[in-house]
Short mmCIF file of C-alpha atoms and ligand atoms in Angstrom, two decimals:
data_model
loop_
_atom_site.label_atom_id
_atom_site.label_comp_id
_atom_site.label_asym_id
_atom_site.label_seq_id
_atom_site.Cartn_x
_atom_site.Cartn_y
_atom_site.Cartn_z
CA MET A 1 -44.25 114.58 -67.13
CA ALA A 2 -46.78 117.06 -66.65
CA PRO A 3 -45.88 121.00 -67.79
CA MET A 4 -46.70 123.15 -64.80
CA ASP A 5 -49.39 124.74 -66.71
CA LYS A 6 -51.28 121.52 -67.35
CA TYR A 7 -54.51 122.57 -65.73
CA LEU A 8 -54.99 125.10 -68.44
CA SER A 9 -54.68 123.30 -71.59
CA VAL A 10 -56.18 119.64 -70.55
CA SER A 11 -59.39 118.56 -72.25
CA PRO A 12 -62.63 120.02 -70.72
CA GLU A 13 -63.73 116.47 -69.54
CA GLU A 14 -60.11 116.35 -67.67
CA ALA A 15 -60.33 119.76 -66.39
CA LEU A 16 -63.64 119.21 -64.74
CA GLN A 17 -62.00 116.44 -62.57
CA ALA A 18 -58.53 117.53 -62.14
CA ARG A 19 -58.84 121.45 -61.57
CA ASP A 20 -60.00 121.25 -58.11
CA GLY A 21 -56.99 119.85 -57.20
CA VAL A 22 -58.33 117.42 -55.02
CA ILE A 23 -56.00 114.37 -54.69
CA LYS A 24 -57.94 111.19 -55.27
CA LEU A 25 -57.74 107.97 -52.81
CA HIS A 26 -58.00 104.94 -54.69
CA GLY A 27 -59.11 101.42 -53.39
CA PRO A 28 -58.08 98.09 -54.35
CA GLU A 29 -59.99 98.28 -57.76
CA GLY A 30 -57.61 100.94 -58.81
CA PHE A 31 -54.64 99.49 -57.40
CA ALA A 32 -55.48 96.39 -59.30
CA GLY A 33 -56.02 98.22 -62.44
CA MET A 34 -52.58 100.08 -62.05
CA ARG A 35 -50.77 96.83 -61.43
CA LYS A 36 -51.93 95.58 -64.70
CA ALA A 37 -51.13 98.83 -66.78
CA GLY A 38 -47.81 99.41 -64.86
CA ARG A 39 -46.58 95.70 -65.82
CA LEU A 40 -47.43 96.01 -69.27
CA ALA A 41 -45.44 99.32 -69.34
CA ALA A 42 -42.40 97.73 -67.42
CA GLU A 43 -42.35 94.82 -69.96
CA ILE A 44 -42.17 97.04 -72.79
CA LEU A 45 -39.48 98.79 -71.61
CA ASP A 46 -37.81 95.31 -70.62
CA GLU A 47 -38.45 94.42 -74.37
CA LEU A 48 -36.64 97.69 -75.64
CA THR A 49 -33.51 96.77 -73.68
CA LYS A 50 -32.65 94.49 -76.99
CA HIS A 51 -33.50 97.30 -79.55
CA VAL A 52 -31.76 100.26 -78.31
CA VAL A 53 -28.61 99.79 -80.29
CA PRO A 54 -26.56 102.20 -82.46
CA GLY A 55 -28.27 102.49 -85.99
CA VAL A 56 -31.81 101.97 -84.51
CA THR A 57 -34.10 105.03 -85.34
CA THR A 58 -36.51 106.33 -82.74
CA GLN A 59 -39.23 105.91 -85.02
CA GLU A 60 -38.56 102.07 -85.19
CA ILE A 61 -38.53 102.32 -81.14
CA ASP A 62 -42.00 103.84 -81.37
CA ASP A 63 -42.97 101.31 -83.75
CA ILE A 64 -42.10 98.33 -81.17
CA VAL A 65 -43.94 100.59 -78.29
CA ARG A 66 -47.15 100.78 -80.34
CA GLU A 67 -47.31 97.32 -81.40
CA MET A 68 -46.48 95.91 -77.98
CA THR A 69 -49.08 98.07 -76.11
CA LEU A 70 -51.75 96.75 -78.74
CA GLN A 71 -50.63 93.42 -78.42
CA GLY A 72 -50.69 93.53 -74.73
CA GLY A 73 -54.49 94.67 -74.78
CA GLY A 74 -53.68 98.38 -74.11
CA VAL A 75 -53.63 101.58 -75.98
CA PRO A 76 -50.92 104.33 -75.90
CA ALA A 77 -52.04 107.39 -73.86
CA THR A 78 -49.62 109.62 -75.91
CA LEU A 79 -51.50 108.79 -79.27
CA GLY A 80 -53.43 111.85 -79.95
CA TYR A 81 -52.80 113.53 -76.55
CA ARG A 82 -52.94 117.22 -76.99
CA GLY A 83 -52.01 116.81 -80.69
CA TYR A 84 -48.78 114.44 -80.00
CA THR A 85 -49.21 111.81 -82.73
CA HIS A 86 -46.33 109.21 -81.36
CA SER A 87 -46.64 106.06 -79.02
CA CYS A 88 -43.72 107.18 -76.67
CA CYS A 89 -41.19 109.73 -76.10
CA THR A 90 -37.64 109.68 -76.97
CA SER A 91 -35.33 112.07 -75.36
CA ILE A 92 -31.82 111.83 -76.40
CA ASN A 93 -28.40 113.57 -74.80
CA HIS A 94 -29.66 117.12 -74.01
CA VAL A 95 -33.23 116.54 -74.33
CA ILE A 96 -34.89 116.70 -71.17
CA CYS A 97 -38.21 115.24 -71.88
CA HIS A 98 -41.05 114.95 -74.75
CA GLY A 99 -38.52 114.05 -77.37
CA ILE A 100 -40.45 112.91 -80.85
CA PRO A 101 -39.64 109.81 -82.29
CA ALA A 102 -38.34 110.29 -85.86
CA ASP A 103 -35.89 108.86 -88.52
CA LYS A 104 -33.18 109.88 -86.55
CA LYS A 105 -30.67 106.98 -85.89
CA LEU A 106 -29.37 106.51 -82.40
CA LYS A 107 -25.56 106.51 -82.30
CA ASP A 108 -22.84 105.15 -79.98
CA GLY A 109 -22.41 107.07 -77.02
CA ASP A 110 -25.89 108.56 -76.76
CA ILE A 111 -27.90 108.21 -73.67
CA VAL A 112 -31.85 108.01 -74.45
CA ASN A 113 -34.89 108.35 -72.18
CA ILE A 114 -37.88 105.93 -73.46
CA ASP A 115 -41.38 106.94 -71.75
CA VAL A 116 -44.15 104.89 -72.39
CA THR A 117 -47.97 105.24 -71.08
CA PRO A 118 -49.99 102.29 -71.99
CA ILE A 119 -53.64 102.42 -70.76
CA VAL A 120 -55.08 99.13 -69.89
CA ASP A 121 -58.87 98.72 -68.92
CA GLY A 122 -58.85 102.60 -68.40
CA TRP A 123 -55.71 102.65 -66.21
CA HIS A 124 -52.50 104.47 -67.11
CA GLY A 125 -49.19 102.81 -66.58
CA ASP A 126 -46.39 105.83 -66.80
CA THR A 127 -42.98 104.92 -66.56
CA SER A 128 -39.48 105.81 -68.36
CA ARG A 129 -36.01 104.58 -68.01
CA MET A 130 -32.57 105.78 -69.57
CA TYR A 131 -30.74 103.34 -72.19
CA LEU A 132 -27.07 103.56 -72.87
CA VAL A 133 -26.39 103.24 -76.49
CA GLY A 134 -22.93 101.12 -77.19
CA ASP A 135 -20.22 102.78 -75.47
CA VAL A 136 -21.08 105.50 -73.32
CA PRO A 137 -18.62 108.18 -71.84
CA LEU A 138 -18.18 107.52 -67.88
CA LYS A 139 -19.38 111.26 -67.08
CA ALA A 140 -22.77 110.42 -68.89
CA ARG A 141 -23.17 106.97 -67.03
CA LYS A 142 -22.80 108.67 -63.68
CA LEU A 143 -25.43 111.18 -64.88
CA VAL A 144 -27.71 108.08 -65.44
CA ASP A 145 -26.72 106.38 -62.21
CA VAL A 146 -27.37 109.36 -59.93
CA THR A 147 -30.74 110.16 -61.37
CA TYR A 148 -31.91 106.46 -60.78
CA GLU A 149 -30.63 106.99 -57.53
CA SER A 150 -32.56 110.14 -56.89
CA LEU A 151 -35.72 108.46 -57.92
CA MET A 152 -35.22 105.52 -55.62
CA LEU A 153 -34.62 107.92 -52.74
CA GLY A 154 -37.48 109.86 -53.62
CA ILE A 155 -39.76 106.63 -53.58
CA GLU A 156 -38.21 105.84 -50.18
CA GLN A 157 -39.85 108.77 -48.77
CA VAL A 158 -43.40 107.75 -49.84
CA LYS A 159 -45.48 106.33 -46.90
CA PRO A 160 -48.50 107.56 -45.02
CA GLY A 161 -47.67 110.60 -43.05
CA ASN A 162 -44.76 112.02 -44.72
CA ARG A 163 -45.24 114.88 -47.15
CA LEU A 164 -44.44 115.52 -50.97
CA GLY A 165 -41.86 118.12 -49.87
CA ASP A 166 -39.87 114.98 -48.28
CA VAL A 167 -39.93 113.30 -51.58
CA ALA A 168 -38.85 116.27 -53.39
CA HIS A 169 -35.88 117.18 -50.93
CA ALA A 170 -34.45 113.62 -51.00
CA ILE A 171 -34.26 113.76 -54.71
CA GLN A 172 -32.98 117.44 -54.84
CA SER A 173 -30.38 116.93 -52.10
CA HIS A 174 -28.89 113.71 -53.81
CA ALA A 175 -28.94 115.21 -57.29
CA GLU A 176 -27.48 118.75 -55.94
CA GLY A 177 -25.11 116.83 -53.79
CA ASN A 178 -23.53 115.39 -57.15
CA ARG A 179 -23.50 118.98 -58.41
CA TYR A 180 -26.32 118.50 -60.83
CA GLY A 181 -29.29 120.43 -61.82
CA VAL A 182 -32.83 119.53 -61.09
CA VAL A 183 -35.58 120.52 -63.66
CA ARG A 184 -38.29 122.83 -62.41
CA GLU A 185 -40.46 123.05 -65.46
CA PHE A 186 -41.89 119.72 -65.39
CA CYS A 187 -43.28 117.44 -62.59
CA GLY A 188 -44.60 114.06 -61.82
CA HIS A 189 -48.45 113.74 -61.35
CA GLY A 190 -51.29 111.96 -60.07
CA LEU A 191 -52.58 109.32 -62.45
CA GLY A 192 -55.03 106.45 -62.85
CA ARG A 193 -58.13 106.85 -65.13
CA LEU A 194 -56.69 110.33 -65.91
CA PHE A 195 -53.04 110.59 -67.36
CA HIS A 196 -52.26 113.70 -65.44
CA ASP A 197 -54.31 114.41 -62.42
CA ALA A 198 -53.55 116.06 -58.77
CA PRO A 199 -51.20 116.42 -57.29
CA GLU A 200 -48.11 118.14 -59.11
CA VAL A 201 -44.91 116.05 -57.86
CA VAL A 202 -42.25 118.53 -57.99
CA HIS A 203 -38.85 117.45 -57.59
CA VAL A 204 -37.28 120.31 -55.46
CA GLY A 205 -38.67 121.11 -52.06
CA ARG A 206 -38.15 121.36 -48.24
CA PRO A 207 -38.80 118.52 -45.85
CA GLY A 208 -41.92 118.62 -43.77
CA THR A 209 -43.77 120.73 -46.61
CA GLY A 210 -46.33 119.90 -49.39
CA ALA A 211 -49.52 117.65 -49.38
CA GLU A 212 -49.54 114.85 -46.86
CA LEU A 213 -49.21 111.47 -48.13
CA ARG A 214 -52.33 109.12 -47.62
CA ALA A 215 -52.87 105.55 -48.45
CA GLY A 216 -54.45 105.20 -51.70
CA MET A 217 -52.93 108.00 -53.31
CA ILE A 218 -51.32 107.16 -56.87
CA PHE A 219 -48.80 109.24 -58.79
CA THR A 220 -45.66 109.33 -60.67
CA ILE A 221 -42.20 110.71 -59.56
CA GLU A 222 -40.06 111.18 -62.40
CA PRO A 223 -37.10 113.72 -61.98
CA MET A 224 -35.02 115.05 -64.48
CA ILE A 225 -31.85 115.98 -63.79
CA ASN A 226 -28.76 117.82 -65.73
CA ILE A 227 -25.06 117.72 -65.72
CA GLY A 228 -25.51 121.39 -65.93
CA LYS A 229 -27.76 124.28 -65.16
CA PRO A 230 -31.47 123.35 -64.29
CA ALA A 231 -33.07 125.63 -67.13
CA GLY A 232 -35.09 124.41 -70.16
CA LYS A 233 -36.79 125.57 -73.08
CA VAL A 234 -39.25 124.11 -75.56
CA LEU A 235 -38.36 123.87 -79.27
CA ASP A 236 -40.63 125.28 -82.10
CA ASP A 237 -42.09 121.90 -82.49
CA GLY A 238 -44.12 122.52 -79.12
CA TRP A 239 -43.01 119.40 -77.51
CA THR A 240 -39.23 118.74 -77.26
CA ALA A 241 -37.77 120.20 -73.99
CA VAL A 242 -33.93 120.71 -73.98
CA THR A 243 -31.49 121.97 -71.49
CA ARG A 244 -30.62 125.68 -72.22
CA ASP A 245 -27.04 125.08 -71.79
CA ARG A 246 -27.29 121.93 -73.87
CA SER A 247 -25.79 119.83 -70.95
CA LEU A 248 -27.01 116.42 -70.76
CA SER A 249 -30.27 115.38 -69.06
CA ALA A 250 -31.47 112.24 -67.65
CA GLN A 251 -34.60 110.95 -66.36
CA PHE A 252 -36.46 107.87 -64.57
CA GLU A 253 -39.87 107.55 -63.86
CA HIS A 254 -42.16 105.08 -61.98
CA SER A 255 -45.98 105.03 -61.18
CA ILE A 256 -46.55 104.18 -57.65
CA GLY A 257 -49.42 103.91 -55.15
CA ILE A 258 -49.29 104.51 -51.30
CA THR A 259 -50.33 101.48 -49.23
CA GLU A 260 -50.88 101.32 -45.44
CA ASP A 261 -47.44 100.90 -44.63
CA GLY A 262 -45.37 102.53 -47.52
CA VAL A 263 -45.40 102.12 -51.50
CA GLU A 264 -46.05 99.74 -54.08
CA ILE A 265 -44.25 100.51 -57.32
CA PHE A 266 -46.40 99.41 -60.32
CA THR A 267 -43.86 99.76 -63.08
CA ALA A 268 -41.09 97.89 -61.41
CA SER A 269 -39.17 95.58 -63.91
CA PRO A 270 -40.57 92.18 -63.82
CA LYS A 271 -36.86 91.05 -64.98
CA GLY A 272 -34.91 93.39 -62.71
CA LEU A 273 -34.01 95.68 -65.95
CA ASP A 274 -34.81 98.72 -63.99
CA LYS A 275 -31.68 100.75 -64.58
CA PRO A 276 -28.78 100.30 -67.42
CA PRO A 277 -26.55 98.31 -67.66
CA TYR A 278 -29.05 95.87 -69.12
N1 MF3 B 301 -45.12 110.29 -70.36
C1 MF3 B 301 -45.11 111.53 -70.09
C2 MF3 B 301 -45.30 111.77 -68.60
O1 MF3 B 301 -44.60 111.05 -68.06
C3 MF3 B 301 -46.00 112.57 -70.82
C4 MF3 B 301 -45.92 112.35 -72.17
S1 MF3 B 301 -47.21 113.48 -72.99
C5 MF3 B 301 -46.66 113.33 -74.79
O2 MF3 B 301 -46.23 112.35 -67.96
F1 MF3 B 301 -47.58 113.79 -75.46
F2 MF3 B 301 -45.61 114.15 -74.78
F3 MF3 B 301 -46.31 112.02 -74.89
CO1 CO B 302 -45.58 111.09 -66.14
CO1 CO B 303 -44.16 109.23 -68.53
#
């Protein structure tokens, strides 16, 4: 997901294209490119359902993501992105997002988000899902379920004529209705040939506000929901965002495109493994 200050620190090339805030309208070529990139991204997350078990390290997961991405004819967008040196993000328990793969073993009861972004033929397929490690307490499973529901309620609002605030409101009201906190510091983003483009897709807002949705727009929706308060902070490694109150945090992300009559989800699971249990 994009930090809210992203336009201040993207590469000069990316800044030139993105800073004006103009939301691109993509044609059939863009949709075809996103379909292919999104499919590879979803296939990688499908494969990982077999590997996310107690004892596996997040570095081992990163190795699988890198190998599958290259094997599938892609390149991981995160490798070398603003100094990031891994092929995915692995965000465990109270980590909101941008957890860095390491030699740390997943343990029974953990929840972990894995976020992948293969670039295929220049197009970015950006998606993440939650995985349950072994036996996960009901409280954590409920957070995961509500977070997935929030994403899908947001996607239901995506159609020409609606506004970004309608998407945000659907997400916020479902999450807060369950007494969870919605993270403000990171948002979804336009994407395509760029990883992080306009618009900023925030996950809290009022109906009828924000940019009007039009056919041809392509962006991610990626709500981060905490059991506790919304506030987060970034650790000294410069990446790992955690909840300030150390409460559990969950996230799901899809890359989507707006069609004449609704939405196409580029990163839907070909195997129907969109949410746990897998
Ligand atoms: N995939 C993330 C997103 O959803 C971005 C990760 S950037 C990284 O936008 F450098 F932290 F990997
Ligand atoms: Co994203
Ligand atoms: Co992502």
